[in-house]
CSV table of C-alpha atoms and ligand atoms in Angstrom, one decimal:
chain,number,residue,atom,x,y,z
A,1138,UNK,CA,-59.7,-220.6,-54.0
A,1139,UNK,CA,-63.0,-221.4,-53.3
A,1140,UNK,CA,-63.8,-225.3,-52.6
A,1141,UNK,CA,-67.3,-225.4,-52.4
A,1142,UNK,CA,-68.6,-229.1,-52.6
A,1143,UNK,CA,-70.7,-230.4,-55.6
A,1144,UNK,CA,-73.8,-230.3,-53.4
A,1145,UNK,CA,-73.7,-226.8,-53.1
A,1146,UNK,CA,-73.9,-226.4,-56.4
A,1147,UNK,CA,-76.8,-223.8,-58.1
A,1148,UNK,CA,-77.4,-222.4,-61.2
A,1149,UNK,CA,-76.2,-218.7,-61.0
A,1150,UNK,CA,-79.2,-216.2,-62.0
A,1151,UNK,CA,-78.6,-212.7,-63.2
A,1152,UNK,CA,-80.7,-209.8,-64.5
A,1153,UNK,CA,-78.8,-208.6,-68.1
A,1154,UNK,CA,-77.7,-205.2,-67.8
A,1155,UNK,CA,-79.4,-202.5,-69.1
A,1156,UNK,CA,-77.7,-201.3,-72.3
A,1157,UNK,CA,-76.7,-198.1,-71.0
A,1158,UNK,CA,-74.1,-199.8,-68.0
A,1159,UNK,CA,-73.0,-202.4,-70.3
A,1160,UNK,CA,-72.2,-199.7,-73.1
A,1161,UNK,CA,-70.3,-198.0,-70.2
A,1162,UNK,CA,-68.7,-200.7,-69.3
A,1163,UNK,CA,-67.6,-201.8,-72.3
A,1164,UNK,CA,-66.1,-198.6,-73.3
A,1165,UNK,CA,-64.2,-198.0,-70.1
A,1166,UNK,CA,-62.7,-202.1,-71.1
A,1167,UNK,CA,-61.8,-201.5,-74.4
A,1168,UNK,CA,-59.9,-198.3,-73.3
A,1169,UNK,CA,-57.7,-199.8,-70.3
A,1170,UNK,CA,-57.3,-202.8,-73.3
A,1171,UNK,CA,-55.9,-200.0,-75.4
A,1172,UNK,CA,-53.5,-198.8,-72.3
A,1173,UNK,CA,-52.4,-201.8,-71.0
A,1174,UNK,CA,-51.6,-203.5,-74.1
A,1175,UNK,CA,-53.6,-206.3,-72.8
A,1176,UNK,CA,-55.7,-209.0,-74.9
A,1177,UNK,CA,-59.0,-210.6,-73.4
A,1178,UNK,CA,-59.5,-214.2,-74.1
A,1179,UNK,CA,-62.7,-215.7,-72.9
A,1180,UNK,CA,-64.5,-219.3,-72.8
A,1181,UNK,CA,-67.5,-220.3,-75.0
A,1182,UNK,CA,-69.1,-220.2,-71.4
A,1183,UNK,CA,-69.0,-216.6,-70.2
A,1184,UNK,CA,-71.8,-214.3,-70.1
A,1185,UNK,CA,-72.8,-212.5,-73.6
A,1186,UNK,CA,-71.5,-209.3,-72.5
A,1187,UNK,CA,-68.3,-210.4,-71.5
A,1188,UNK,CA,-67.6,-212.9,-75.1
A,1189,UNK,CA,-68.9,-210.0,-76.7
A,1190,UNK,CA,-66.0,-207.5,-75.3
A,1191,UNK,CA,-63.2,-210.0,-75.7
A,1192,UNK,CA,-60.3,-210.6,-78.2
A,1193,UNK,CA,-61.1,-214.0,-78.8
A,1194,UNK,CA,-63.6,-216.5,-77.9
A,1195,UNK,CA,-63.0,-220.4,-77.7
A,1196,UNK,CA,-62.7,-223.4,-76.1
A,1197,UNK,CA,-60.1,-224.3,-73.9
A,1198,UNK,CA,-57.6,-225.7,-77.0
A,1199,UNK,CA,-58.3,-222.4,-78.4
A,1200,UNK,CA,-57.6,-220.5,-75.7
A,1201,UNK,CA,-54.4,-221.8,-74.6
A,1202,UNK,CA,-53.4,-221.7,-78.3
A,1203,UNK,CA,-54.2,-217.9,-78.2
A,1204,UNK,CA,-52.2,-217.5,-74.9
A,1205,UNK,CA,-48.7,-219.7,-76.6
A,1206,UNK,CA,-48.9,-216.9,-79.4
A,1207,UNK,CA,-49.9,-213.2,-77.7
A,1208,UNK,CA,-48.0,-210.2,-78.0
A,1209,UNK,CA,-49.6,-208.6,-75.3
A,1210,UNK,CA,-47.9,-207.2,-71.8
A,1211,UNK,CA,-51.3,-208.5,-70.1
A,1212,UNK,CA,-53.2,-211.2,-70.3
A,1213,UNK,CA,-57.2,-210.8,-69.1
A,1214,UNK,CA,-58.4,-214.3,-68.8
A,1215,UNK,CA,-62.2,-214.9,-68.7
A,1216,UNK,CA,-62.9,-218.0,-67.9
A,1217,UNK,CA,-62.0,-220.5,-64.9
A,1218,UNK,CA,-58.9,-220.5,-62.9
A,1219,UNK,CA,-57.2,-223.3,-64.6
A,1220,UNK,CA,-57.7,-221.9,-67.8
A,1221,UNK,CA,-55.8,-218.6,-66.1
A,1222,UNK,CA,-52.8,-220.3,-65.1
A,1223,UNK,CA,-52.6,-222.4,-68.5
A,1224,UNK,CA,-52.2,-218.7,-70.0
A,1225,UNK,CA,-49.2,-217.6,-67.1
A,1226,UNK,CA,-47.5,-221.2,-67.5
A,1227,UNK,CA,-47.2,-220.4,-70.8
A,1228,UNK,CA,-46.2,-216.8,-69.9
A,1229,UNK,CA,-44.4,-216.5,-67.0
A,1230,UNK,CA,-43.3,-213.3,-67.6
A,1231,UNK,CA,-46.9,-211.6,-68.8
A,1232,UNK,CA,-49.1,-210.4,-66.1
A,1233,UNK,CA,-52.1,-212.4,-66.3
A,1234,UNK,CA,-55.5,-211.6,-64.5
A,1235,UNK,CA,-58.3,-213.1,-64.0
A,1236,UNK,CA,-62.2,-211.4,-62.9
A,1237,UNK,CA,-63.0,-213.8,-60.0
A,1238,UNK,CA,-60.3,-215.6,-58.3
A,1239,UNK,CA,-62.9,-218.3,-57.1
A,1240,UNK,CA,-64.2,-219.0,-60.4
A,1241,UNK,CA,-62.6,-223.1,-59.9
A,1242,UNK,CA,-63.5,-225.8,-61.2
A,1243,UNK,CA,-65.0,-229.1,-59.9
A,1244,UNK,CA,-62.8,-231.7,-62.2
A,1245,UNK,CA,-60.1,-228.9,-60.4
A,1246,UNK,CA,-61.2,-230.3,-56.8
A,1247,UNK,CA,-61.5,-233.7,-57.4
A,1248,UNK,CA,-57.8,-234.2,-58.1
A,1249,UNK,CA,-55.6,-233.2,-55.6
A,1250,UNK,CA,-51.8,-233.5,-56.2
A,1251,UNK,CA,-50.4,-235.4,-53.3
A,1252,UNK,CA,-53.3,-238.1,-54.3
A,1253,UNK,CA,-52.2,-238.2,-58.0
A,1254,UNK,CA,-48.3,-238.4,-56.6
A,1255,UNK,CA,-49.4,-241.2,-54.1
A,1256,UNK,CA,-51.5,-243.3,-57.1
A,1257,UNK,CA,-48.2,-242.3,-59.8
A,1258,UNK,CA,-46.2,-244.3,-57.1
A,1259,UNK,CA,-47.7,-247.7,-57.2
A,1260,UNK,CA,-46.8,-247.9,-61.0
A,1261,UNK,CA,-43.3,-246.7,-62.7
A,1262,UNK,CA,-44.5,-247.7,-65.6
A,1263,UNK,CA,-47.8,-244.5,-65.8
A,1264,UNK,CA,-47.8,-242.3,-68.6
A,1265,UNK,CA,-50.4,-239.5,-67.4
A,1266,UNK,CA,-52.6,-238.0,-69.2
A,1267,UNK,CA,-53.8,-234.6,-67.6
A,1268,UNK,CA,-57.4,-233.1,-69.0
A,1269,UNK,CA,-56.4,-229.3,-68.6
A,1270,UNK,CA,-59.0,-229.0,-66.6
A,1271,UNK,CA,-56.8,-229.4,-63.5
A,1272,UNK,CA,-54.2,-227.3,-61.2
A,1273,UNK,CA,-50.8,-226.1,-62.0
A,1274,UNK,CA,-49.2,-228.7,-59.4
A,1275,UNK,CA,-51.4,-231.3,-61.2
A,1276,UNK,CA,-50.0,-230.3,-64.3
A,1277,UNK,CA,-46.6,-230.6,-62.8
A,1278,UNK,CA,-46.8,-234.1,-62.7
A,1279,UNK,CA,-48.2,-235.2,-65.4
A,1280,UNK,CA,-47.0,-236.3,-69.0
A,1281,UNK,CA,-49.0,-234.7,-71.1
A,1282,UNK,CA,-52.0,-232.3,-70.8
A,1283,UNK,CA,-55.3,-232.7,-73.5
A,1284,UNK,CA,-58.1,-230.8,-73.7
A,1285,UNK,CA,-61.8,-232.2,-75.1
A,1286,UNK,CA,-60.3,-231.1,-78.3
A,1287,UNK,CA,-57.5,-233.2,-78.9
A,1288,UNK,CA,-57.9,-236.2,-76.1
A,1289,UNK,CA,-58.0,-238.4,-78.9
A,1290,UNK,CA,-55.6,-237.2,-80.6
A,1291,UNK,CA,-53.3,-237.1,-77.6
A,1292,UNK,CA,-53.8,-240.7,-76.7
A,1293,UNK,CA,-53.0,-242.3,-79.7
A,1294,UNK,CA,-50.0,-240.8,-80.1
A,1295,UNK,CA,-49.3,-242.0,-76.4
A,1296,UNK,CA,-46.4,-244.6,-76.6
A,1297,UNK,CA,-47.6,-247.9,-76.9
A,1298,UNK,CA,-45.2,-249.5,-74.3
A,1299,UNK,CA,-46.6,-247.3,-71.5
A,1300,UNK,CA,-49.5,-247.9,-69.1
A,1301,UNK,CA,-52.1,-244.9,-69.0
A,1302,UNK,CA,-52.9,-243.4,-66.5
A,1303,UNK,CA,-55.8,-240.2,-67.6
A,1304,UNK,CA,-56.6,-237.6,-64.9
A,1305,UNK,CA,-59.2,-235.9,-63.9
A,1306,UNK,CA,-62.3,-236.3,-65.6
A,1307,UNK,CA,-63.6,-240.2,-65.8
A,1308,UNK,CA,-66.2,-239.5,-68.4
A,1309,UNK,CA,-64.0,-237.7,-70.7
A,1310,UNK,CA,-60.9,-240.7,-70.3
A,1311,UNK,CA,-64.1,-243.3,-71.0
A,1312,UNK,CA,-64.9,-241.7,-74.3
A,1313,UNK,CA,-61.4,-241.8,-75.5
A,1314,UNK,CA,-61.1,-245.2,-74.3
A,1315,UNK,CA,-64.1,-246.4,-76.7
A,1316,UNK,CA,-62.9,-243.9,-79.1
A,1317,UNK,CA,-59.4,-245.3,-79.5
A,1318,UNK,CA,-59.6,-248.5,-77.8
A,1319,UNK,CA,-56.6,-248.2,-75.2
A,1320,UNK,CA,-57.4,-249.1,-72.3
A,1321,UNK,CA,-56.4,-246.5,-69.4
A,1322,UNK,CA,-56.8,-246.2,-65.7
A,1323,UNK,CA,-59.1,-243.1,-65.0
A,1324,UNK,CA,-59.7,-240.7,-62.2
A,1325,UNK,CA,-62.8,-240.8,-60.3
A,1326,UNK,CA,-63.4,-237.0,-61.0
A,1327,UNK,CA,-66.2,-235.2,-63.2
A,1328,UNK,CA,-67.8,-232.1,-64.1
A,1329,UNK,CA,-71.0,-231.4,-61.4
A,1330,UNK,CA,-72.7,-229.4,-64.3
A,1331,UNK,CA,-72.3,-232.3,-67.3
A,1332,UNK,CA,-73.7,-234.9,-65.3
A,1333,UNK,CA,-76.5,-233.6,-64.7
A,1334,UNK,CA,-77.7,-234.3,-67.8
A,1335,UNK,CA,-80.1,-237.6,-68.2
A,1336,UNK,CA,-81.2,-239.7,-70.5
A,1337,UNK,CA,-84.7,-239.3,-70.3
A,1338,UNK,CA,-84.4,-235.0,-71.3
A,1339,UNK,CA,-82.4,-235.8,-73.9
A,1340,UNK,CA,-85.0,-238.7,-75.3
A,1341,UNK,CA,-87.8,-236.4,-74.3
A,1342,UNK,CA,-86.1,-233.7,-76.8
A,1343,UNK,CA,-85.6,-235.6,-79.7
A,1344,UNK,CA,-89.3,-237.2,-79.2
A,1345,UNK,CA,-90.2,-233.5,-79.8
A,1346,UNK,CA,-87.7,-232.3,-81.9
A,1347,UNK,CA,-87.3,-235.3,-84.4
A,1348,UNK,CA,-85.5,-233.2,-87.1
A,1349,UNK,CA,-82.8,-231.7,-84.3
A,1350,UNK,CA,-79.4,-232.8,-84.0
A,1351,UNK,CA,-77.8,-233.9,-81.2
A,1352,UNK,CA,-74.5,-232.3,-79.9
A,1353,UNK,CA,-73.3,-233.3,-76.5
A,1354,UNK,CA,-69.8,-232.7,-74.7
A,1355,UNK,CA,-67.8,-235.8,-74.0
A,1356,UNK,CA,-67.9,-234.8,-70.0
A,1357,UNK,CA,-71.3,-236.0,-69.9
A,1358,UNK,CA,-72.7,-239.3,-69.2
A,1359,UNK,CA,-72.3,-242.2,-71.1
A,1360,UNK,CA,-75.9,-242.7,-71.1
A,1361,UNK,CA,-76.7,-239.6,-72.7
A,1362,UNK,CA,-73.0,-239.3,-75.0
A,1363,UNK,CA,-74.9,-242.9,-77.2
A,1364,UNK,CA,-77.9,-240.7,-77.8
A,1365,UNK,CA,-75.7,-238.0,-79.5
A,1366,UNK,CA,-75.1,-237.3,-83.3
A,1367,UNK,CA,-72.0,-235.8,-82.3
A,1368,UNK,CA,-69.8,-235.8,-79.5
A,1369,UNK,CA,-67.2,-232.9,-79.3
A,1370,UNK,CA,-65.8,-230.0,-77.8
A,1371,UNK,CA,-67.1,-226.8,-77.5
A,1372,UNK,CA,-65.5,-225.2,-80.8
A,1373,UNK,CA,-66.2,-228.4,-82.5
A,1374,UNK,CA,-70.1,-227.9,-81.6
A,1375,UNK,CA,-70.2,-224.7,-83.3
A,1376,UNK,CA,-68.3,-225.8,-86.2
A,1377,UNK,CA,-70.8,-228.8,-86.5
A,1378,UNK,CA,-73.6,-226.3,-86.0
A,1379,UNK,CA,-72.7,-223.9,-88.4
A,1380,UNK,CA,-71.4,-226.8,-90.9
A,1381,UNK,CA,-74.4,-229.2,-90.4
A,1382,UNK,CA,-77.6,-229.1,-92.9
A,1383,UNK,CA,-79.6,-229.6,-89.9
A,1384,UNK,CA,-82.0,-226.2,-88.8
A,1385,UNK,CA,-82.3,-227.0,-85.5
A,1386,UNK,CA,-79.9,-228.3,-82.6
A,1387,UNK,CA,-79.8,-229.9,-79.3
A,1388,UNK,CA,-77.6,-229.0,-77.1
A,1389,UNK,CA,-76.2,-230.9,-74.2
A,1390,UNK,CA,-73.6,-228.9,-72.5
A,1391,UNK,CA,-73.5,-225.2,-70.2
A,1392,UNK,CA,-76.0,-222.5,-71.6
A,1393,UNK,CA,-73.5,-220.1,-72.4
A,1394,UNK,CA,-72.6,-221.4,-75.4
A,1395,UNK,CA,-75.6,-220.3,-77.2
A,1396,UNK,CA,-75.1,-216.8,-77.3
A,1397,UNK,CA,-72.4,-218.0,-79.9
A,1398,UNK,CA,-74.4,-220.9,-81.7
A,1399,UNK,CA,-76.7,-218.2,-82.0
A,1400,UNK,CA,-74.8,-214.7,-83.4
A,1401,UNK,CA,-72.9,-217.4,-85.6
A,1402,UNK,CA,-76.1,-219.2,-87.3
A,1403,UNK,CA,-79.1,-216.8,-86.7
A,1404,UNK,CA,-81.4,-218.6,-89.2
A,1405,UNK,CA,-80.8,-222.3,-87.2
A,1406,UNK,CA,-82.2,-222.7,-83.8
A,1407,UNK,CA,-80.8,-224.1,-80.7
A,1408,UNK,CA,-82.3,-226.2,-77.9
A,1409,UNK,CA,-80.8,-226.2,-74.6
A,1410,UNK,CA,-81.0,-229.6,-72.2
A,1411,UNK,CA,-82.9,-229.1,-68.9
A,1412,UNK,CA,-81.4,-230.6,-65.9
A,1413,UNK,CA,-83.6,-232.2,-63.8
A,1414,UNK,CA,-82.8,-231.8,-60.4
A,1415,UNK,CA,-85.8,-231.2,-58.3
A,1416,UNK,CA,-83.4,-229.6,-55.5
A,1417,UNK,CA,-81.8,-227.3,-58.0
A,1418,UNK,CA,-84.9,-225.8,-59.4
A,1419,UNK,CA,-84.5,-222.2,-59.0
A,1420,UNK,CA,-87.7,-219.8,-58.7
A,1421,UNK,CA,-88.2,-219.0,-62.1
A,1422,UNK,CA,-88.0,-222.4,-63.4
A,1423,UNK,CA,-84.9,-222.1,-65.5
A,1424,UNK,CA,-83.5,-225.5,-65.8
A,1425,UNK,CA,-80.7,-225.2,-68.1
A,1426,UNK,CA,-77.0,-225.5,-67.3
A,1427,UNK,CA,-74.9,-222.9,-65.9
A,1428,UNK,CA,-71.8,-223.7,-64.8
A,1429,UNK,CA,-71.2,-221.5,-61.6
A,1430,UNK,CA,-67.6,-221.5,-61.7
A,1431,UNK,CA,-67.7,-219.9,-65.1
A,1432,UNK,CA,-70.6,-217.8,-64.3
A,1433,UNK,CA,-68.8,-215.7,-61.4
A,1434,UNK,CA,-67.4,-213.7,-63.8
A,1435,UNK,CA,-69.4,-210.4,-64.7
A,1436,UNK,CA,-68.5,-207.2,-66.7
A,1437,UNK,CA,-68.0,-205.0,-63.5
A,1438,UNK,CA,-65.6,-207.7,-62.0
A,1439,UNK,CA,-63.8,-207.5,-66.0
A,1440,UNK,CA,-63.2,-203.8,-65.7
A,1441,UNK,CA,-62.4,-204.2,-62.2
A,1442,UNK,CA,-59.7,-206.9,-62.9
A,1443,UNK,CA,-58.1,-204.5,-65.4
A,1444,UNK,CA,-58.1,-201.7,-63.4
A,1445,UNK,CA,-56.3,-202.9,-60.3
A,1446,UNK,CA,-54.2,-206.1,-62.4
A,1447,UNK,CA,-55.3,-208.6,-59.6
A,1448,UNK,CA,-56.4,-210.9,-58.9
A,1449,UNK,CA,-53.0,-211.5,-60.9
A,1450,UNK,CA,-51.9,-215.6,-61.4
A,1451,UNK,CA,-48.6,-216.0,-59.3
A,1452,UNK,CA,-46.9,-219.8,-59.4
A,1453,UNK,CA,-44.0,-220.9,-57.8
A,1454,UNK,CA,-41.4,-221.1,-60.3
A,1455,UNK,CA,-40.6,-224.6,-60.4
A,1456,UNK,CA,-44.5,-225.4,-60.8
A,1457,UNK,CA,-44.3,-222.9,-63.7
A,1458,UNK,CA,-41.2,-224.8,-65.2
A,1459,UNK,CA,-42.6,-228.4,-64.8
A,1460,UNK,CA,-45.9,-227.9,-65.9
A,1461,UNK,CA,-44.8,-225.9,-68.9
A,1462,UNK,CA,-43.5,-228.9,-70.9
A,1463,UNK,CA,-46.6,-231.1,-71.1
A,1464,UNK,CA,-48.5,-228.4,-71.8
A,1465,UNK,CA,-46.2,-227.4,-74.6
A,1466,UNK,CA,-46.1,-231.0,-75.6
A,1467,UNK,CA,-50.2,-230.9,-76.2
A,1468,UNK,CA,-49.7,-227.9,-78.6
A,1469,UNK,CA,-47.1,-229.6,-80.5
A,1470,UNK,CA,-48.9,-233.1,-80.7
A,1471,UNK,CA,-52.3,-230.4,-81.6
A,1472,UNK,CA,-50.2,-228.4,-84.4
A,1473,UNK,CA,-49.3,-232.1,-86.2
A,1474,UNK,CA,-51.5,-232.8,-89.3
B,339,13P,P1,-64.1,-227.1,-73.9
B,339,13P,O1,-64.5,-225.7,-74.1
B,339,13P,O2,-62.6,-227.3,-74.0
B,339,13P,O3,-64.9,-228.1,-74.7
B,339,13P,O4,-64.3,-227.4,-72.3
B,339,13P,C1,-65.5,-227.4,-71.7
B,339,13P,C2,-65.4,-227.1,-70.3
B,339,13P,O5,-66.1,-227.6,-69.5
B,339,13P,C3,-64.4,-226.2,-69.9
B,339,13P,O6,-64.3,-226.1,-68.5
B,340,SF4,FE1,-65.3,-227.2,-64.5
B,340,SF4,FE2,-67.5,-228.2,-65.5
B,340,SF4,FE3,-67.4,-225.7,-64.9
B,340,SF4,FE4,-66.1,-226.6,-67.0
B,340,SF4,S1,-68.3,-226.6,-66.8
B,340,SF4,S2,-65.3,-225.2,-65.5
B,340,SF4,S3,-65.5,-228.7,-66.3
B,340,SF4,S4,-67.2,-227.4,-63.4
């Protein structure tokens, strides 16, 4: 996989496709669906044209709840890697593709397994919480997995004798932290496209958007999660959206997600937050957030995926059978009322 560093990180700009390639496209996709009995789940992230061509559209709760209950022979993930081997974990024997094998992750990078082996050493006592946003081996190790989701959720039902130990994402593990009150020892990682949100756009947004709510993703900041109305996954954002009396939205996560905020509440309208990063401004001054991991993926690379079943997810089996039970644990803990 591709381990690019955070400082290499740029927004990913692409020219839509005209409406004749992409009508192509998505016909020749919906037809090798039809063949190969496969199902295409894809992230809240993706490009228009691919969460417009897919099964089912979510978060990363939704999507590995989607993967725990398919009938399908073949799995076509869209979305990061992670996310992709969630899906084969959880079906080791479905084939399970994937349109970019370097779409990764940088909460992914930031948590390598020997280090997480080496840290679960200096305390018996660690009950680990893995954010899913990590690798198979990670997963391996750990406890129990969480998504945005359900991290709350997760830790409070966390026994109470145990000393917590939550992986990868430091920003995420400090919002449950105030949310719950537990205290836990937290990972040094983060997502490179959530913190690069400040303060100061967010302010600047509500200054000129008074009547706007506020909707931020708990992997940002905590200088910029205590300006938000609501803190909250990605499928929780466009529940809020579409539930909330509010027209008008700001939005403090990755771009993509409008496309969805948008075909799901066409009379509200939705602000995205500029990142201001002098270095990162690209040519046509775009400033909002793309996450480049997630923005690898395109609709040739989809139909491409199908056609030849790789890149195909491949674990070692006794990665496949550790890392299944936490994961499995999360849906259960998710599924309680
Ligand atoms: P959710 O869609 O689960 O909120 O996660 C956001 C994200 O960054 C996925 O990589
Ligand atoms: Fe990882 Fe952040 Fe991209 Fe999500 S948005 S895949 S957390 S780098």
């Amino acid at each position: 996989m591709n381990t690019a560093s955070n400082a290499d990180a740029r927004p990913v700009h692409r020219l839509p496709l005209a409406a004749a390639r992409r009508e192509e496209l998505t016909l020749e996709i919906l037809e090798l669906r039809r063949r190969l009995n496969a199902v295409i789940l894809a992230h809240n992230y993706q490009i228009p044209e691919i969460q417009d061509v897919a099964d089912y559209v979510g978060d990363s709760l939704g999507l590995a709840q989607q993967a725990a209950k398919t009938k399908a022979d073949v799995i076509v993930f869209c979305g990061v890697h992670f996310m992709a081997e969630t899906a084969k974990i959880l079906n080791p024997e479905k084939i399970v593709v994937l349109p970019d094998k370097d779409a990764g992750c940088s909460l992914e990078e930031s948590c390598p397994p020997d280090q997480l082996a080496a840290l679960q050493a200096t305390n018996p006592n660690f009950y680990t919480i893995a954010y899913i946003n990590c690798s198979a081996a990670v997963k391996a190790l750990s406890d129990v997995i969480c998504t945005s989701g359900n991290a709350e959720k997760i830790v409070r039902s966390a026994p109470a004798d145990r000393d917590l130990l939550f992986v990868p994402d430091e920003n995420l593990g400090q919002w449950v932290m105030e949310r719950t009150g537990r205290p836990m020892t937290l990972w040094r990682g983060n997502c490179y496209a959530h913190v690069e949100f400040r303060r100061d756009a967010v302010l600047r947004l509500r200054q000129r958007y008074p009547d706007a709510k506020v909707v931020v993703h708990p992997e940002s900041l905590h200088e910029v999660r205590e300006l938000a109305d609501e803190v909250c996954s990605t499928e929780k954002m466009i529940a809020y959206c579409k539930s909330s009396p509010a027209r008008r939205f700001v939005v403090v996560t990755e771009s993509g997600i409008i496309h969805r905020m948008q075909k799901e509440c066409p009379d509200k309208e939705f602000i995205c937050t500029p990142v201001y990063d002098v270095m990162r401004m690209p040519a046509d001054n775009c400033r909002c957030s793309e996450c480049k991991y997630m923005k690898l993926n395109t609709l040739e690379k989809l139909r491409d995926c199908m056609v030849r079943l790789a890149p195909r997810i491949e674990l070692p089996a006794e990665i496949l059978e550790r890392a299944r039970r936490p994961i499995e644990r999360m849906l259960e803990i998710s599924a309680r009322p």
